Amino acid sequence: MTPAARAAMAEAAATWANPSSPHAEGRAARAALEDARRRIAAAYGWTGEVILTSGASEALALALTRTQVAHHRITAVEHDAVFRAAPQAEVLRVGTDGQLAAIPSAADTLTCVQWANSETGVRQPIAAVAAAIHESGGLLLVDAAQMPAGVDADIAKADFVAVSAHKRGGPPGIGALLVRDLATLMPTGGQERGYRPGTENVPAAIGWAAALAEPEDVNALKSLRERLDDAILRSGGEVVAASALRHPAIGSYRLPGVASAAQLIRLDLAGFAVSAGSACSSGSMKPSHVLAALGYTEEAGREVIRVSFGRTTTAAEVDAFIAAWRNVARATRSFAA
């Protein structure tokens, strides 16, 4: 969390009241909540509705289960939350670069596509995808949980967008579903205009809005990622989907012959927090469906780690990580020999 987000949350918590209450404190909380909602929408360049949720996973589930369509489609590299919410959905293949191979026509269908993959960082061409889907009479849901606010104006072409606070320096436990037209979504009753029951988390919304007010330097993040990309390639490693357009702050790297579990342990001991796959699934150490969709064998997929860069990451830290990664490569390969 950014310092501004923590400070804003603390102040909001000190004066918290139920925003649905009619008394003065409740009305003040409602006004603060709606102000935060407007600031969140503005940060993402969104002019439609904003339904606050507990995070992007709930936002995705809300869209996938309540949108009034007959069919669902998802890409083969979507987050596990999408597969759980739409287990019967048609799965669209991706190429070895992680991008959609084709976008077949499908009327009366909701298609879910990531802005960027949480494991590989591979981005999808949202403008082209939106144009193809809308031309065939379908609706588009974009999982933009990984997207820095304001980075891609093309998400405004989507019908639904799922976003998350803790990915962008805000607090955990809050996200939103951005909705172009509420008429396409069946209400469930309760708060959030009847689309999400439960008392709203006012302090978290205010903290999120504060975090979004501090722009991220995506060029600096991309420079750090490219610094690591180059070093990994020069050291005999592999950059997953190196030729694709990728997230400025996410990279996946394969060290052939060395299991990702062994890499994680050694890197953790060296003081680096990385993962194998997305954080939501890496604890199970199960094979990555994302890497399988890109054509990786199970063995090769188990040699891949995911590295991400944050607001406070420095070039010196990246260089230290590179040195640690090279030490892991040398040590494990020497042991294997």
Coordinates of C-alpha atoms in Angstrom, one line a residue:
M1 CA 0.0 0.0 0.0
T2 CA 1.2 3.5 -0.7
P3 CA 1.6 5.9 2.2
A4 CA -1.2 8.1 0.9
A5 CA -3.6 5.1 0.8
R6 CA -2.7 4.1 4.3
A7 CA -3.2 7.6 5.6
A8 CA -6.5 8.1 3.8
M9 CA -7.8 4.8 5.1
A10 CA -6.9 5.6 8.7
E11 CA -8.6 8.9 8.5
A12 CA -11.7 7.4 7.0
A13 CA -11.8 4.6 9.6
A14 CA -11.6 7.1 12.4
T15 CA -14.9 8.8 11.2
W16 CA -16.6 5.7 9.8
A17 CA -20.4 5.4 9.7
N18 CA -22.7 3.2 7.7
P19 CA -23.2 5.0 4.4
S20 CA -26.8 3.6 4.2
S21 CA -27.8 5.3 7.4
P22 CA -30.0 8.4 7.2
H23 CA -28.3 10.3 10.0
A24 CA -25.7 13.1 9.5
E25 CA -22.7 10.7 10.0
G26 CA -24.2 8.3 7.5
R27 CA -24.9 11.0 5.0
A28 CA -21.3 12.2 5.3
A29 CA -20.0 8.6 4.8
R30 CA -22.2 8.3 1.7
A31 CA -20.8 11.5 0.3
A32 CA -17.3 10.4 0.9
L33 CA -18.0 7.0 -0.7
E34 CA -19.5 8.6 -3.8
D35 CA -16.6 11.0 -4.1
A36 CA -14.2 8.0 -4.0
R37 CA -16.3 6.2 -6.6
R38 CA -16.0 9.2 -8.9
R39 CA -12.2 9.4 -8.4
I40 CA -11.8 5.7 -9.1
A41 CA -13.8 6.0 -12.3
A42 CA -11.9 9.0 -13.4
A43 CA -8.5 7.3 -12.8
Y44 CA -9.5 4.6 -15.2
G45 CA -11.0 6.9 -17.7
W46 CA -14.4 5.3 -17.2
T47 CA -17.7 7.2 -17.8
G48 CA -20.1 4.4 -17.0
E49 CA -21.2 2.9 -13.7
V50 CA -18.8 1.6 -10.9
I51 CA -20.0 -1.3 -8.7
L52 CA -17.6 -1.7 -5.8
T53 CA -16.7 -5.3 -4.9
S54 CA -14.3 -7.2 -2.6
G55 CA -11.8 -7.4 -5.5
A56 CA -11.4 -8.3 -9.1
S57 CA -12.3 -12.0 -8.6
E58 CA -15.8 -11.0 -7.3
A59 CA -16.1 -8.4 -10.1
L60 CA -15.4 -11.1 -12.7
A61 CA -17.8 -13.5 -11.1
L62 CA -20.5 -10.8 -11.0
A63 CA -20.2 -10.1 -14.7
L64 CA -19.9 -13.8 -15.7
T65 CA -22.9 -14.9 -13.7
R66 CA -25.3 -12.0 -14.0
T67 CA -24.9 -10.7 -17.5
Q68 CA -28.0 -11.4 -19.6
V69 CA -26.4 -13.4 -22.4
A70 CA -26.9 -17.0 -23.6
H71 CA -23.3 -18.0 -23.9
H72 CA -19.8 -17.3 -22.4
R73 CA -16.3 -17.4 -23.9
I74 CA -13.0 -17.1 -22.2
T75 CA -9.4 -17.3 -23.3
A76 CA -7.3 -20.2 -22.4
V77 CA -5.0 -18.0 -20.3
E78 CA -7.6 -16.4 -18.1
H79 CA -7.2 -16.2 -14.3
D80 CA -8.4 -19.2 -12.3
A81 CA -11.3 -17.0 -11.0
V82 CA -12.7 -16.8 -14.5
F83 CA -12.6 -20.6 -14.9
R84 CA -14.4 -21.0 -11.6
A85 CA -17.1 -18.5 -12.4
A86 CA -17.7 -19.8 -15.9
P87 CA -16.9 -23.6 -15.9
Q88 CA -19.0 -24.3 -19.0
A89 CA -17.6 -21.4 -21.1
E90 CA -16.1 -22.0 -24.6
V91 CA -12.3 -21.6 -24.4
L92 CA -10.5 -19.6 -27.0
R93 CA -7.0 -20.7 -27.9
V94 CA -4.0 -18.4 -27.9
G95 CA -0.7 -18.7 -29.9
T96 CA 2.7 -19.4 -28.6
D97 CA 3.1 -15.6 -27.9
G98 CA 0.1 -15.8 -25.6
Q99 CA -2.2 -13.6 -27.7
L100 CA -5.6 -14.6 -29.1
A101 CA -5.2 -16.8 -32.2
A102 CA -8.7 -15.8 -33.6
I103 CA -11.9 -14.0 -32.5
P104 CA -14.8 -16.0 -34.0
S105 CA -18.2 -14.3 -34.2
A106 CA -20.6 -15.0 -31.5
A107 CA -23.9 -13.1 -30.9
D108 CA -25.6 -13.1 -27.5
T109 CA -22.2 -14.0 -25.9
L110 CA -20.1 -12.5 -23.2
T111 CA -16.3 -12.9 -24.0
C112 CA -13.8 -12.5 -21.2
V113 CA -10.3 -11.3 -22.1
Q114 CA -7.4 -10.1 -20.0
W115 CA -5.8 -6.8 -20.4
A116 CA -2.5 -8.5 -19.4
N117 CA -1.9 -12.0 -18.1
S118 CA -0.9 -12.2 -14.4
E119 CA 1.8 -14.8 -15.0
T120 CA 3.4 -13.9 -18.3
G121 CA 2.4 -10.2 -18.6
V122 CA 1.2 -10.8 -22.2
R123 CA -1.3 -8.1 -23.3
Q124 CA -4.2 -8.6 -25.6
P125 CA -5.2 -6.1 -28.3
I126 CA -8.3 -4.8 -26.6
A127 CA -9.4 -2.3 -29.3
A128 CA -9.3 -5.0 -32.0
V129 CA -11.0 -7.6 -29.7
A130 CA -13.8 -5.1 -28.8
A131 CA -14.4 -4.2 -32.4
A132 CA -14.7 -7.9 -33.5
I133 CA -16.9 -8.8 -30.6
H134 CA -19.3 -5.9 -30.9
E135 CA -19.5 -6.3 -34.7
S136 CA -20.9 -9.8 -34.1
G137 CA -23.4 -8.6 -31.4
G138 CA -21.5 -9.8 -28.3
L139 CA -20.4 -8.2 -25.1
L140 CA -16.8 -7.8 -23.8
L141 CA -15.5 -8.3 -20.3
V142 CA -11.9 -7.2 -19.7
D143 CA -10.0 -8.4 -16.7
A144 CA -7.8 -5.3 -16.1
A145 CA -6.8 -6.1 -12.5
Q146 CA -3.1 -5.8 -13.6
M147 CA -3.4 -2.6 -15.5
P148 CA -2.0 0.7 -14.1
A149 CA -4.8 3.2 -14.1
G150 CA -5.0 5.4 -17.2
V151 CA -2.5 3.4 -19.1
D152 CA -4.8 2.1 -21.9
A153 CA -7.8 4.2 -23.0
D154 CA -9.0 1.2 -25.1
I155 CA -10.6 -0.4 -22.0
A156 CA -13.3 2.2 -22.5
K157 CA -14.4 0.2 -25.5
A158 CA -15.3 -2.8 -23.2
D159 CA -18.8 -3.4 -21.8
F160 CA -17.4 -4.5 -18.4
V161 CA -14.0 -4.1 -16.8
A162 CA -12.8 -5.8 -13.6
V163 CA -10.2 -3.8 -11.5
S164 CA -8.5 -4.4 -8.2
A165 CA -7.1 -2.0 -5.6
H166 CA -4.3 -4.0 -4.1
K167 CA -2.6 -4.4 -7.5
R168 CA -2.2 -0.7 -7.7
G169 CA -1.0 0.3 -4.3
G170 CA -4.4 0.4 -2.7
P171 CA -5.8 -1.8 0.2
P172 CA -6.6 -5.4 -0.1
G173 CA -10.3 -6.5 -0.1
I174 CA -11.7 -4.0 -2.6
G175 CA -12.1 -3.8 -6.3
A176 CA -14.8 -2.9 -8.8
L177 CA -16.8 -3.9 -11.8
L178 CA -16.9 -1.0 -14.3
V179 CA -20.2 -1.3 -16.2
R180 CA -21.1 0.5 -19.4
D181 CA -24.9 -0.2 -19.2
L182 CA -26.5 -1.6 -16.1
A183 CA -29.4 -2.9 -18.2
T184 CA -27.1 -5.7 -19.4
L185 CA -26.6 -6.9 -15.8
M186 CA -29.3 -8.5 -13.6
P187 CA -29.4 -7.0 -10.1
T188 CA -29.0 -9.2 -7.0
G189 CA -30.5 -6.9 -4.4
G190 CA -29.0 -4.9 -1.6
Q191 CA -26.4 -2.2 -1.8
E192 CA -24.4 -0.9 -4.8
R193 CA -27.5 0.0 -6.7
G194 CA -28.9 -3.4 -6.0
Y195 CA -26.0 -5.3 -7.6
R196 CA -23.9 -6.2 -4.6
P197 CA -25.4 -6.8 -1.2
G198 CA -23.4 -5.8 1.9
T199 CA -22.3 -2.7 3.7
E200 CA -19.8 -0.8 1.6
N201 CA -16.2 -0.6 2.7
V202 CA -15.9 3.2 2.8
P203 CA -12.3 3.4 4.3
A204 CA -11.0 0.9 1.6
A205 CA -12.7 2.9 -1.2
I206 CA -11.2 6.1 0.0
G207 CA -7.7 4.5 0.4
W208 CA -8.0 3.1 -3.2
A209 CA -8.9 6.5 -4.6
A210 CA -5.9 8.0 -2.8
A211 CA -3.6 5.4 -4.3
L212 CA -4.9 6.0 -7.8
A213 CA -4.2 9.7 -7.4
E214 CA -0.4 8.8 -7.4
P215 CA 0.4 7.9 -11.0
E216 CA 2.8 5.0 -11.6
D217 CA 5.8 5.6 -13.8
V218 CA 5.2 2.8 -16.3
N219 CA 8.2 3.8 -18.4
A220 CA 10.5 3.3 -15.4
L221 CA 8.8 -0.1 -14.7
K222 CA 9.2 -1.2 -18.3
S223 CA 12.9 -0.2 -18.2
L224 CA 13.5 -2.4 -15.1
R225 CA 11.7 -5.3 -16.7
E226 CA 13.7 -5.0 -19.9
R227 CA 16.9 -4.8 -17.8
L228 CA 16.0 -8.1 -16.3
D229 CA 14.9 -9.6 -19.7
D230 CA 18.3 -8.8 -21.3
A231 CA 20.2 -10.2 -18.3
I232 CA 18.2 -13.4 -18.3
L233 CA 18.7 -14.0 -22.0
R234 CA 22.5 -13.3 -21.7
S235 CA 22.8 -15.8 -18.9
G236 CA 21.2 -18.7 -20.7
G237 CA 17.6 -18.3 -19.5
E238 CA 14.4 -17.8 -21.4
V239 CA 12.0 -14.9 -21.4
V240 CA 8.4 -16.3 -21.8
A241 CA 6.6 -14.6 -24.8
A242 CA 9.5 -12.3 -25.3
S243 CA 8.2 -11.1 -28.7
A244 CA 4.7 -10.2 -27.4
L245 CA 3.5 -6.8 -26.2
R246 CA 3.8 -7.3 -22.4
H247 CA 2.9 -5.6 -19.1
P248 CA 5.6 -3.1 -18.1
A249 CA 6.0 -4.7 -14.7
I250 CA 5.5 -8.5 -15.1
G251 CA 7.9 -11.0 -16.6
S252 CA 8.1 -14.8 -16.6
Y253 CA 11.5 -16.5 -16.9
R254 CA 12.6 -20.1 -17.5
L255 CA 15.8 -21.6 -16.2
P256 CA 16.1 -24.8 -18.2
G257 CA 16.9 -27.8 -16.0
V258 CA 16.1 -26.1 -12.7
A259 CA 12.7 -26.6 -11.1
S260 CA 10.9 -23.4 -10.2
A261 CA 10.4 -24.7 -6.6
A262 CA 14.2 -24.9 -6.2
Q263 CA 14.6 -21.4 -7.7
L264 CA 11.9 -19.9 -5.3
I265 CA 13.6 -21.4 -2.2
R266 CA 17.1 -20.2 -3.1
L267 CA 15.8 -16.7 -4.2
D268 CA 13.7 -16.4 -1.0
L269 CA 16.8 -17.2 1.1
A270 CA 18.6 -14.5 -0.9
G271 CA 15.9 -12.0 0.1
F272 CA 13.8 -12.0 -3.1
A273 CA 10.0 -12.6 -3.1
V274 CA 9.0 -14.1 -6.5
S275 CA 6.5 -16.8 -7.4
A276 CA 5.7 -19.6 -9.8
G277 CA 2.6 -18.6 -11.7
S278 CA 0.0 -16.2 -10.3
A279 CA 0.1 -15.5 -6.5
C280 CA -3.5 -16.9 -6.3
S281 CA -2.3 -20.4 -7.4
S282 CA 1.4 -20.6 -6.8
G283 CA 1.0 -22.0 -3.4
S284 CA -0.3 -25.2 -4.9
M285 CA 2.7 -25.5 -7.2
K286 CA 0.4 -27.1 -9.8
P287 CA 1.3 -27.0 -13.5
S288 CA 0.4 -23.6 -15.0
H289 CA -2.6 -23.8 -17.5
V290 CA -1.3 -20.5 -18.9
L291 CA 2.1 -21.9 -19.9
A292 CA 0.4 -25.0 -21.2
A293 CA -1.8 -22.8 -23.4
L294 CA 1.4 -21.3 -24.8
G295 CA 2.8 -24.7 -25.7
Y296 CA 5.0 -25.4 -22.8
T297 CA 5.3 -29.0 -21.6
E298 CA 4.6 -29.7 -18.0
E299 CA 8.3 -30.2 -17.3
A300 CA 9.3 -26.9 -19.0
G301 CA 6.4 -25.1 -17.3
R302 CA 7.8 -26.2 -13.9
E303 CA 11.0 -24.4 -14.6
V304 CA 9.4 -20.9 -14.9
I305 CA 9.2 -18.2 -12.3
R306 CA 7.2 -15.0 -12.3
V307 CA 8.9 -11.7 -11.4
S308 CA 7.1 -8.3 -10.9
F309 CA 8.2 -4.8 -10.2
G310 CA 6.6 -2.2 -8.0
R311 CA 6.6 1.5 -7.4
T312 CA 9.6 1.3 -5.1
T313 CA 11.7 -1.2 -7.1
T314 CA 15.1 0.2 -8.0
A315 CA 17.7 -0.6 -10.7
A316 CA 20.1 -1.7 -7.9
E317 CA 17.6 -4.2 -6.6
V318 CA 17.1 -5.6 -10.1
D319 CA 20.9 -5.9 -10.5
A320 CA 21.0 -7.7 -7.1
F321 CA 18.3 -10.1 -8.3
I322 CA 20.2 -10.8 -11.5
A323 CA 23.3 -11.7 -9.5
A324 CA 21.2 -14.0 -7.2
W325 CA 19.5 -15.6 -10.2
R326 CA 22.9 -16.3 -11.8
N327 CA 24.1 -17.8 -8.5
V328 CA 21.1 -20.1 -8.5
A329 CA 21.7 -21.1 -12.1
R330 CA 25.4 -21.9 -11.4
A331 CA 24.8 -23.7 -8.1
T332 CA 21.9 -25.9 -9.3
R333 CA 23.5 -26.8 -12.6
S334 CA 26.8 -27.7 -10.8
F335 CA 24.8 -29.9 -8.4
A336 CA 23.0 -31.6 -11.3
A337 CA 26.3 -32.2 -13.1

